[in-house]
Short mmCIF file of C-alpha atoms (C1' of nucleotides) in Angstrom, two decimals:
data_model
loop_
_atom_site.label_atom_id
_atom_site.label_comp_id
_atom_site.label_asym_id
_atom_site.label_seq_id
_atom_site.Cartn_x
_atom_site.Cartn_y
_atom_site.Cartn_z
CA MET D 1 6.66 16.58 7.51
CA SER D 2 7.69 13.07 6.62
CA TYR D 3 5.01 10.75 7.93
CA GLU D 4 5.84 7.17 8.57
CA PHE D 5 6.47 5.74 5.20
CA ASP D 6 10.04 6.66 4.45
CA HIS D 7 9.91 2.97 3.92
CA LEU D 8 7.91 3.30 0.72
CA ARG D 9 9.61 6.50 -0.36
CA THR D 10 13.05 4.99 -0.40
CA ALA D 11 11.75 1.77 -1.91
CA LEU D 12 10.33 3.72 -4.82
CA ARG D 13 13.55 5.50 -5.56
CA LYS D 14 15.55 2.32 -5.24
CA ALA D 15 13.23 0.43 -7.56
CA ARG D 16 13.17 3.24 -10.09
CA VAL D 17 16.93 3.47 -10.22
CA SER D 18 17.38 -0.26 -10.43
CA PHE D 19 15.02 -0.17 -13.39
CA GLY D 20 17.31 2.36 -15.00
CA LEU D 21 14.46 4.86 -15.26
CA SER D 22 14.66 8.61 -14.78
CA GLN D 23 11.85 10.41 -12.97
CA ARG D 24 10.64 11.72 -16.30
CA GLU D 25 10.58 8.26 -17.81
CA LEU D 26 8.74 6.78 -14.87
CA SER D 27 6.35 9.69 -15.16
CA GLY D 28 5.68 8.76 -18.77
CA ILE D 29 5.03 5.13 -17.93
CA SER D 30 2.98 5.65 -14.78
CA GLY D 31 1.17 8.82 -15.71
CA VAL D 32 2.24 10.51 -12.49
CA GLN D 33 3.83 13.93 -12.92
CA GLN D 34 7.57 14.09 -12.62
CA ALA D 35 7.23 16.88 -10.08
CA GLN D 36 5.10 14.61 -7.91
CA ILE D 37 7.62 11.82 -8.13
CA SER D 38 10.39 14.14 -7.07
CA LYS D 39 8.35 15.45 -4.17
CA PHE D 40 7.35 12.00 -3.04
CA GLU D 41 10.88 10.67 -3.13
CA ASN D 42 11.84 13.61 -0.96
CA GLY D 43 8.95 13.17 1.45
CA ALA D 44 7.34 16.45 0.49
CA VAL D 45 3.99 15.07 -0.57
CA ASP D 46 1.35 12.74 0.81
CA LEU D 47 0.38 10.90 -2.36
CA ARG D 48 -3.03 9.47 -2.98
CA LEU D 49 -3.43 5.76 -3.29
CA SER D 50 -4.17 5.91 -7.00
CA SER D 51 -0.90 7.68 -7.72
CA LEU D 52 1.03 5.31 -5.52
CA VAL D 53 -0.42 2.26 -7.16
CA ALA D 54 0.28 3.67 -10.60
CA LEU D 55 3.90 4.26 -9.69
CA PHE D 56 4.44 0.89 -8.10
CA ARG D 57 2.66 -1.01 -10.84
CA ALA D 58 4.99 0.58 -13.37
CA LEU D 59 7.87 -0.81 -11.37
CA GLU D 60 6.43 -4.31 -11.10
CA LEU D 61 5.76 -3.84 -7.43
CA GLU D 62 2.57 -4.58 -5.56
CA LEU D 63 1.29 -2.94 -2.41
CA GLU D 64 0.52 -5.83 -0.15
CA LEU D 65 -1.13 -5.80 3.23
CA VAL D 66 0.66 -7.97 5.71
CA PRO D 67 -0.31 -8.71 9.31
CA ARG D 68 2.34 -7.45 11.67
CA THR D 69 2.79 -10.98 12.98
CA CYS D 70 4.18 -12.26 9.70
CA LEU D 71 6.07 -9.12 8.77
CA PRO D 72 9.53 -10.57 9.47
CA ALA D 73 8.80 -13.68 7.44
CA VAL D 74 7.54 -11.64 4.51
CA GLN D 75 10.47 -9.27 4.59
CA SER D 76 12.80 -12.21 4.63
CA ILE D 77 11.08 -13.69 1.61
CA ILE D 78 11.41 -10.41 -0.24
CA ARG D 79 15.06 -10.09 0.63
CA THR D 80 15.97 -13.58 -0.45
CA THR D 81 13.79 -14.16 -3.48
CA SER D 82 13.53 -10.73 -5.02
CA PRO D 83 15.58 -10.30 -8.17
CA LYS D 84 19.11 -9.53 -7.06
CA SER D 85 21.09 -7.30 -9.33
CA THR D 86 19.06 -7.84 -12.44
CA ILE D 87 17.44 -5.54 -14.89
CA SER D 88 13.69 -5.44 -15.07
CA ARG D 89 11.48 -7.16 -17.54
CA LYS D 90 10.11 -3.72 -18.31
CA LEU D 91 13.42 -2.39 -19.49
CA SER D 92 14.21 -5.65 -21.23
CA ALA D 93 11.01 -5.37 -23.18
CA ARG D 94 11.82 -1.83 -24.20
CA GLY D 95 15.27 -2.93 -25.21
CA LYS D 96 13.84 -5.80 -27.19
CA ILE D 97 11.70 -3.47 -29.24
CA ALA D 98 14.63 -1.30 -30.10
CA VAL D 99 16.73 -4.33 -30.85
CA ASP D 100 14.08 -5.73 -33.15
CA HIS D 101 14.01 -2.49 -35.07
CA VAL D 102 17.74 -2.41 -35.56
CA MET D 103 17.90 -6.10 -36.39
CA GLN D 104 15.45 -5.53 -39.22
CA GLY D 105 17.49 -2.64 -40.47
CA LEU D 106 20.63 -4.75 -40.41
CA THR D 107 19.24 -7.37 -42.80
CA GLN D 108 19.00 -4.66 -45.43
CA LEU D 109 22.58 -3.59 -44.91
CA ASP D 110 25.35 -4.25 -47.40
CA GLN D 111 28.10 -4.82 -44.84
CA THR D 112 29.79 -8.14 -45.09
CA ALA D 113 27.37 -10.73 -43.79
CA LYS D 114 29.97 -11.82 -41.30
CA GLN D 115 30.06 -8.45 -39.54
CA VAL D 116 26.31 -8.18 -39.43
CA GLN D 117 26.08 -11.65 -37.97
CA TYR D 118 28.63 -10.73 -35.33
CA LEU D 119 26.60 -7.71 -34.27
CA GLN D 120 23.48 -9.81 -34.11
CA GLU D 121 25.26 -12.25 -31.88
CA LEU D 122 26.34 -9.46 -29.56
CA ILE D 123 22.82 -8.15 -29.35
CA ARG D 124 21.36 -11.58 -28.72
CA PHE D 125 23.85 -11.89 -25.91
CA PHE D 126 22.17 -9.02 -24.09
CA GLU D 127 18.80 -10.66 -24.53
CA ARG D 128 20.05 -13.91 -23.13
CA ILE D 129 21.70 -12.69 -19.94
CA ARG D 130 20.56 -10.67 -17.00
CA ILE D 131 22.25 -7.31 -16.90
CA PRO D 132 24.11 -6.70 -13.61
CA ALA D 133 22.67 -3.93 -11.52
CA ASP D 134 25.72 -1.73 -11.86
CA GLN D 135 25.45 -1.95 -15.63
CA THR D 136 21.81 -0.98 -16.01
CA LYS D 137 22.76 2.62 -16.61
CA ASN D 138 25.11 1.70 -19.40
CA TYR D 139 22.57 -0.68 -20.85
CA THR D 140 19.89 2.00 -20.75
CA ARG D 141 22.11 4.37 -22.60
CA TRP D 142 22.82 1.76 -25.20
CA VAL D 143 19.12 1.14 -25.66
CA LYS D 144 18.55 4.84 -26.12
CA TYR D 145 21.34 4.89 -28.65
CA LEU D 146 19.56 2.13 -30.53
CA GLU D 147 16.32 4.04 -30.43
CA ARG D 148 17.94 7.13 -31.86
CA LEU D 149 19.68 5.07 -34.49
CA HIS D 150 16.46 3.52 -35.53
CA ALA D 151 15.09 6.88 -36.50
CA MET D 152 17.71 7.38 -39.22
CA PRO D 153 19.04 5.34 -42.08
CA ILE D 154 22.00 3.22 -41.07
CA ASP D 155 25.03 3.68 -43.29
CA ALA D 156 28.45 2.10 -43.06
CA GLU D 157 29.73 4.70 -40.62
CA LYS D 158 26.78 4.33 -38.26
CA PHE D 159 27.09 0.60 -38.41
CA GLU D 160 30.74 0.82 -37.48
CA ALA D 161 29.92 3.01 -34.47
CA LEU D 162 27.11 0.76 -33.35
CA LEU D 163 29.32 -2.29 -33.55
CA LYS D 164 32.04 -0.60 -31.54
CA ARG D 165 29.67 0.65 -28.87
CA THR D 166 27.92 -2.67 -28.57
CA GLU D 167 31.17 -4.51 -28.24
CA ALA D 168 32.24 -2.11 -25.51
CA LEU D 169 29.05 -2.71 -23.56
CA ARG D 170 29.48 -6.45 -23.87
CA ASN D 171 32.98 -6.17 -22.45
CA GLN D 172 31.85 -3.99 -19.57
CA ILE D 173 29.08 -6.37 -18.69
CA GLU D 174 31.35 -9.37 -18.80
CA ARG D 175 33.90 -7.67 -16.63
CA SER D 176 31.20 -6.75 -14.13
CA GLN D 177 29.41 -10.05 -14.27
CA SER D 178 32.34 -12.35 -13.50
CA PRO D 179 34.22 -10.80 -10.60
CA ARG D 180 35.54 -14.19 -9.61
CA SER D 181 33.55 -16.75 -11.56
CA GLN D 182 34.97 -18.35 -14.67
CA GLY D 183 36.17 -15.54 -16.88
CA LEU D 184 34.72 -17.09 -20.02
CA SER D 185 34.40 -14.61 -22.78
CA GLU D 186 32.97 -16.59 -25.66
CA LYS D 187 29.36 -17.74 -25.43
CA PRO D 188 29.57 -18.64 -21.77
CA ALA D 189 26.93 -20.69 -19.97
CA TYR D 190 25.36 -17.70 -18.35
CA SER D 191 22.36 -18.13 -16.19
CA LEU D 192 19.53 -18.08 -18.66
CA ASP D 193 16.53 -15.88 -18.52
CA GLU D 194 13.98 -17.55 -16.32
CA GLU D 195 11.08 -15.46 -17.58
CA ASP D 196 9.21 -15.39 -14.26
CA GLY D 197 6.57 -17.35 -12.38
CA HIS D 198 9.14 -19.07 -10.22
CA VAL D 199 8.15 -19.45 -6.61
CA MET B 1 -14.63 5.05 -10.37
CA SER B 2 -13.05 2.27 -8.43
CA TYR B 3 -9.35 2.36 -9.14
CA GLU B 4 -7.35 -0.78 -8.75
CA PHE B 5 -7.26 -1.34 -5.05
CA ASP B 6 -10.49 -3.13 -4.33
CA HIS B 7 -7.88 -5.37 -2.88
CA LEU B 8 -7.09 -2.97 -0.06
CA ARG B 9 -10.66 -1.77 0.31
CA THR B 10 -12.03 -5.18 1.04
CA ALA B 11 -9.04 -6.07 3.17
CA LEU B 12 -9.70 -3.07 5.38
CA ARG B 13 -13.32 -3.97 5.93
CA LYS B 14 -12.46 -7.58 6.58
CA ALA B 15 -9.75 -6.68 9.06
CA ARG B 16 -11.92 -4.13 10.83
CA VAL B 17 -14.78 -6.57 11.22
CA SER B 18 -12.54 -9.36 12.39
CA PHE B 19 -11.27 -6.95 15.02
CA GLY B 20 -14.84 -6.43 16.10
CA LEU B 21 -14.54 -2.70 15.51
CA SER B 22 -17.21 -0.38 14.17
CA GLN B 23 -16.26 2.35 11.73
CA ARG B 24 -16.66 4.89 14.51
CA GLU B 25 -14.38 2.93 16.81
CA LEU B 26 -11.75 2.51 14.14
CA SER B 27 -12.07 6.21 13.49
CA GLY B 28 -11.32 6.91 17.12
CA ILE B 29 -8.26 4.70 17.13
CA SER B 30 -6.82 5.72 13.78
CA GLY B 31 -7.83 9.35 13.71
CA VAL B 32 -9.43 8.98 10.31
CA GLN B 33 -12.99 10.28 10.04
CA GLN B 34 -15.76 7.69 10.09
CA ALA B 35 -17.17 9.21 6.90
CA GLN B 36 -13.85 8.66 5.17
CA ILE B 37 -13.72 5.06 6.29
CA SER B 38 -17.19 4.44 4.98
CA LYS B 39 -16.34 6.06 1.66
CA PHE B 40 -13.11 4.14 1.32
CA GLU B 41 -14.71 0.81 2.07
CA ASN B 42 -17.19 1.60 -0.69
CA GLY B 43 -14.56 2.77 -3.14
CA ALA B 44 -15.82 6.33 -3.13
CA VAL B 45 -12.61 8.01 -2.10
CA ASP B 46 -8.95 7.95 -3.12
CA LEU B 47 -7.31 8.11 0.30
CA ARG B 48 -3.95 9.64 0.91
CA LEU B 49 -1.12 7.43 2.02
CA SER B 50 -1.07 8.92 5.52
CA SER B 51 -4.72 8.03 6.07
CA LEU B 52 -4.23 4.56 4.72
CA VAL B 53 -1.25 3.90 6.93
CA ALA B 54 -3.09 5.21 9.96
CA LEU B 55 -6.01 2.89 9.31
CA PHE B 56 -3.95 -0.19 8.67
CA ARG B 57 -1.60 0.45 11.57
CA ALA B 58 -4.60 0.56 13.87
CA LEU B 59 -5.46 -2.90 12.61
CA GLU B 60 -1.98 -4.29 13.11
CA LEU B 61 -1.38 -4.39 9.40
CA GLU B 62 1.56 -3.04 7.48
CA LEU B 63 1.68 -1.83 3.89
CA GLU B 64 4.54 -3.68 2.32
CA LEU B 65 6.00 -3.30 -1.15
CA VAL B 66 6.61 -6.64 -2.77
CA PRO B 67 8.15 -7.34 -6.17
CA ARG B 68 5.67 -9.08 -8.40
CA THR B 69 8.08 -11.99 -8.75
CA CYS B 70 7.77 -12.96 -5.11
CA LEU B 71 4.10 -12.12 -4.77
CA PRO B 72 2.92 -15.74 -4.67
CA ALA B 73 5.44 -16.66 -2.02
CA VAL B 74 4.49 -13.70 0.13
CA GLN B 75 0.78 -14.35 -0.20
CA SER B 76 1.36 -17.94 0.74
CA ILE B 77 3.24 -16.88 3.85
CA ILE B 78 0.44 -14.54 4.83
CA ARG B 79 -2.19 -17.21 4.31
CA THR B 80 -0.38 -19.84 6.34
CA THR B 81 1.07 -17.81 9.21
CA SER B 82 -1.47 -15.06 9.70
CA PRO B 83 -3.81 -15.51 12.65
CA LYS B 84 -6.69 -17.62 11.39
CA SER B 85 -10.10 -16.98 12.83
CA THR B 86 -8.92 -15.20 15.96
CA ILE B 87 -9.89 -12.05 17.70
CA SER B 88 -7.43 -9.22 17.73
CA ARG B 89 -5.04 -8.35 20.47
CA LYS B 90 -6.71 -4.95 20.50
CA LEU B 91 -10.09 -6.36 21.35
CA SER B 92 -8.63 -8.86 23.75
CA ALA B 93 -7.00 -6.06 25.67
CA ARG B 94 -10.22 -4.11 25.80
CA GLY B 95 -12.04 -7.17 26.96
CA LYS B 96 -9.44 -7.82 29.58
CA ILE B 97 -9.92 -4.40 31.12
CA ALA B 98 -13.65 -4.88 31.37
CA VAL B 99 -13.17 -8.34 32.77
CA ASP B 100 -10.79 -7.07 35.41
CA HIS B 101 -13.33 -4.50 36.49
CA VAL B 102 -16.07 -7.03 36.86
CA MET B 103 -13.82 -9.55 38.56
CA GLN B 104 -13.00 -6.95 41.20
CA GLY B 105 -16.68 -6.23 41.70
CA LEU B 106 -17.43 -9.92 42.07
CA THR B 107 -15.13 -10.36 45.05
CA GLN B 108 -17.31 -7.92 46.94
CA LEU B 109 -20.45 -9.81 46.11
CA ASP B 110 -22.38 -11.88 48.63
CA GLN B 111 -23.43 -14.62 46.24
CA THR B 112 -22.35 -18.06 47.23
CA ALA B 113 -18.63 -18.30 46.65
CA LYS B 114 -19.25 -21.28 44.42
CA GLN B 115 -21.32 -19.31 41.92
CA VAL B 116 -18.84 -16.48 41.81
CA GLN B 117 -16.03 -18.90 41.22
CA TYR B 118 -17.95 -20.49 38.37
CA LEU B 119 -18.41 -17.13 36.68
CA GLN B 120 -14.75 -16.39 37.10
CA GLU B 121 -13.90 -19.67 35.45
CA LEU B 122 -16.15 -18.88 32.52
CA ILE B 123 -14.54 -15.50 32.09
CA ARG B 124 -11.05 -16.90 32.30
CA PHE B 125 -12.05 -19.35 29.60
CA PHE B 126 -12.50 -16.46 27.18
CA GLU B 127 -9.09 -15.11 28.05
CA ARG B 128 -7.47 -18.46 27.46
CA ILE B 129 -8.87 -19.29 24.04
CA ARG B 130 -8.93 -17.51 20.74
CA ILE B 131 -12.42 -16.46 19.79
CA PRO B 132 -13.51 -17.89 16.43
CA ALA B 133 -14.05 -15.32 13.72
CA ASP B 134 -17.78 -15.93 13.49
CA GLN B 135 -18.14 -15.29 17.22
CA THR B 136 -16.30 -11.98 17.41
CA LYS B 137 -19.54 -10.08 17.09
CA ASN B 138 -21.09 -11.96 19.99
CA TYR B 139 -17.93 -11.54 22.00
CA THR B 140 -17.83 -7.83 21.30
CA ARG B 141 -21.39 -7.48 22.50
CA TRP B 142 -20.57 -9.38 25.65
CA VAL B 143 -17.60 -7.10 26.30
CA LYS B 144 -19.81 -4.07 25.87
CA TYR B 145 -22.29 -5.62 28.23
CA LEU B 146 -19.51 -5.97 30.76
CA GLU B 147 -18.50 -2.37 30.25
CA ARG B 148 -22.03 -1.17 30.86
CA LEU B 149 -22.33 -3.42 33.86
CA HIS B 150 -19.18 -2.00 35.28
CA ALA B 151 -20.71 1.43 35.45
CA MET B 152 -23.37 0.33 37.94
CA PRO B 153 -23.44 -1.59 41.20
CA ILE B 154 -23.90 -5.31 40.69
CA ASP B 155 -26.75 -6.77 42.68
CA ALA B 156 -28.02 -10.35 42.78
CA GLU B 157 -30.26 -9.84 39.77
CA LYS B 158 -27.52 -8.39 37.63
CA PHE B 159 -25.21 -11.15 38.69
CA GLU B 160 -27.76 -13.74 37.63
CA ALA B 161 -28.15 -12.12 34.21
CA LEU B 162 -24.40 -11.84 33.73
CA LEU B 163 -23.90 -15.48 34.61
CA LYS B 164 -26.60 -16.56 32.20
CA ARG B 165 -25.31 -14.42 29.37
CA THR B 166 -21.74 -15.51 29.90
CA GLU B 167 -22.69 -19.14 29.95
CA ALA B 168 -24.60 -18.67 26.71
CA LEU B 169 -21.58 -17.12 25.03
CA ARG B 170 -19.37 -19.95 26.21
CA ASN B 171 -21.77 -22.47 24.70
CA GLN B 172 -21.95 -20.63 21.41
CA ILE B 173 -18.21 -20.42 21.17
CA GLU B 174 -17.76 -24.07 21.95
CA ARG B 175 -20.33 -25.05 19.37
CA SER B 176 -18.61 -22.88 16.80
CA GLN B 177 -15.10 -23.88 17.77
CA SER B 178 -15.45 -27.64 17.48
CA PRO B 179 -17.37 -28.33 14.33
CA ARG B 180 -15.86 -31.79 14.15
CA SER B 181 -13.00 -31.80 16.64
CA GLN B 182 -13.35 -33.39 20.03
CA GLY B 183 -16.55 -32.08 21.53
CA LEU B 184 -14.99 -31.60 24.94
CA SER B 185 -17.02 -29.25 27.07
CA GLU B 186 -15.15 -29.13 30.35
CA LYS B 187 -11.83 -27.34 30.48
CA PRO B 188 -10.70 -28.67 27.14
CA ALA B 189 -7.11 -28.49 25.93
CA TYR B 190 -7.77 -25.57 23.67
CA SER B 191 -5.00 -24.02 21.69
CA LEU B 192 -3.49 -21.62 24.13
CA ASP B 193 -2.90 -17.98 23.51
CA GLU B 194 0.39 -17.68 21.72
CA GLU B 195 0.76 -13.97 22.34
CA ASP B 196 2.61 -13.17 19.10
CA GLY B 197 6.13 -12.89 17.76
CA HIS B 198 6.06 -16.31 16.23
CA VAL B 199 7.70 -16.47 12.81
"C1'" DT R 1 32.76 23.21 -25.68
"C1'" DT R 2 28.07 22.58 -26.73
"C1'" DT R 3 23.99 20.03 -26.08
"C1'" DT R 4 21.06 16.84 -23.47
"C1'" DT R 5 19.54 14.76 -19.54
"C1'" DT R 6 18.39 14.77 -14.89
"C1'" DG R 7 16.36 16.03 -10.58
"C1'" DA R 8 14.62 19.74 -7.82
"C1'" DC R 9 11.71 23.42 -7.64
"C1'" DA R 10 8.08 27.19 -8.86
"C1'" DT R 11 3.54 28.86 -10.07
"C1'" DA R 12 -1.34 28.96 -11.13
"C1'" DC R 13 -5.60 26.61 -11.50
"C1'" DA R 14 -8.61 22.61 -11.04
"C1'" DA R 15 -9.92 18.63 -8.47
"C1'" DT R 16 -10.48 16.31 -4.37
"C1'" DA R 17 -9.39 14.73 0.23
"C1'" DC R 18 -9.94 16.17 4.93
"C1'" DT R 19 -12.56 18.17 8.88
"C1'" DA R 20 -16.46 18.87 11.64
"C1'" DT R 21 -20.95 17.99 12.14
"C1'" DA R 22 -25.33 16.27 11.28
"C1'" DT R 23 -29.00 13.26 9.54
"C1'" DC R 24 -31.24 8.94 8.51
"C1'" DA R 25 -32.74 4.10 7.97
"C1'" DA R 26 -31.85 -0.37 9.58
"C1'" DT R 27 -30.66 -3.31 13.07
"C1'" DG R 28 -30.51 -5.07 17.48
"C1'" DA R 29 -30.55 -4.59 22.72
"C1'" DC R 30 -33.50 -3.93 26.57
"C1'" DG Q 1 -42.02 -0.01 22.02
"C1'" DT Q 2 -37.91 2.66 23.14
"C1'" DC Q 3 -33.28 3.59 22.82
"C1'" DA Q 4 -28.52 3.01 21.19
"C1'" DT Q 5 -25.53 1.52 17.55
"C1'" DT Q 6 -24.12 1.14 12.97
"C1'" DG Q 7 -23.10 2.38 8.32
"C1'" DA Q 8 -24.09 5.47 4.69
"C1'" DT Q 9 -24.67 10.27 3.26
"C1'" DA Q 10 -24.75 15.31 3.22
"C1'" DT Q 11 -22.94 19.99 3.63
"C1'" DA Q 12 -19.67 23.68 4.06
"C1'" DG Q 13 -15.20 25.32 4.59
"C1'" DT Q 14 -10.16 24.29 4.48
"C1'" DA Q 15 -5.98 22.14 3.00
"C1'" DT Q 16 -3.53 19.52 -0.15
"C1'" DT Q 17 -2.89 16.96 -4.16
"C1'" DG Q 18 -2.93 16.75 -9.17
"C1'" DT Q 19 -2.00 19.03 -13.60
"C1'" DA Q 20 0.31 21.68 -16.93
"C1'" DT Q 21 4.34 24.24 -17.64
"C1'" DG Q 22 8.45 26.19 -17.06
"C1'" DT Q 23 13.10 27.19 -14.99
"C1'" DC Q 24 17.57 26.06 -13.35
"C1'" DA Q 25 22.08 24.03 -12.06
"C1'" DA Q 26 24.74 20.02 -12.24
"C1'" DA Q 27 26.11 16.01 -14.52
"C1'" DA Q 28 26.75 13.45 -18.55
"C1'" DA Q 29 26.97 12.83 -23.52
"C1'" DA Q 30 28.15 14.54 -28.01
#
DNA sequence: TTTTTTGACATACAATACTATATCAATGAC
DNA sequence: GTCATTGATATAGTATTGTATGTCAAAAAA
């Protein structure tokens, strides 16, 4: 049944995963039913343009029409300049919201100021760097943890757990991020967030 | 009603026209109903991916998925390296067939060899150059004229008419092609046909 | 272990594209 | 003026998507 756009099918799945989104989440963002997403990724449905565009837009992708003559050049551009092993702005934004919530909660906490400050530093660390592709899953889970936490009052015990979990994530990311670069562990000169708009 | 792909809608129409194809012709090539093409170009239908791909493939275009971050770069590439103001390979091929037919007929004609040779030169001129975008319509009509001509025996009168019409087209193209470049009229060093595959 | 999440799949109904065919007004060729 | 082409519509029947839900097993989290 598969037509001739396995191309787009696989690209969708790849993009979705690299965004750390489940089919259900992408469904929520794009408005396309999860069942449809599943079918499309498996080549069992011939989506309409509106659905396609909705899906791709949610993943910061654009459907572009390129003349066959400049196809190789375009594909090369995409390969070389597309974000390599980074987490999306979308997910970052979501994370930022959750982080903001927790940060606010922290200021009203009676832990020692030093501990609170340390946690804030850890969290800011995630905002500053780009999360490696192989850590997006962990990062997503952490964000969800934050979201859940935000729903309830944060006592000493919860704070302890959050601190521990956050520290663990930081360590995992650092280990993943510097396979052979300088193994700095304290406030390293990581490549900063270059918002976007760079051509 | 229009979704968010006026982008693709207008691109289709533009591409089709620049190929010198009518909706019915494109329908024949792509297998998509003429009614559907009309509706799509007017934003009255939400085509399925298979139809879209079929249409664009017929026009030598590919649907590519590009990350929003490298969109400007990609669009720049397309602007600079895509065939500017040329007639499609498709149409060229069609024209070539008709031309071959007529050429064969000409060799069996008892006009003065000189006149026949002149016509052949004119016709070869069209094969050598790239037809400017604003002349595709005229060129298409000329090709159709050839096709019709091919169906019947070519007598002196028909030959005369063909010669006149062909000369007229040549003049129009030359006028259009050199708005301010060298106004050469005899066998000028026009940009040759660079088949394709140039990246 | 128990609970949640995830992706694949099912089912029923509504909405709409697709097919095949035809018509029509406008345009242009002859 | 006559005829062909073109693009826009129309209609009727068919096929498929889209929608709303729900189920289920496997994997992961608690």
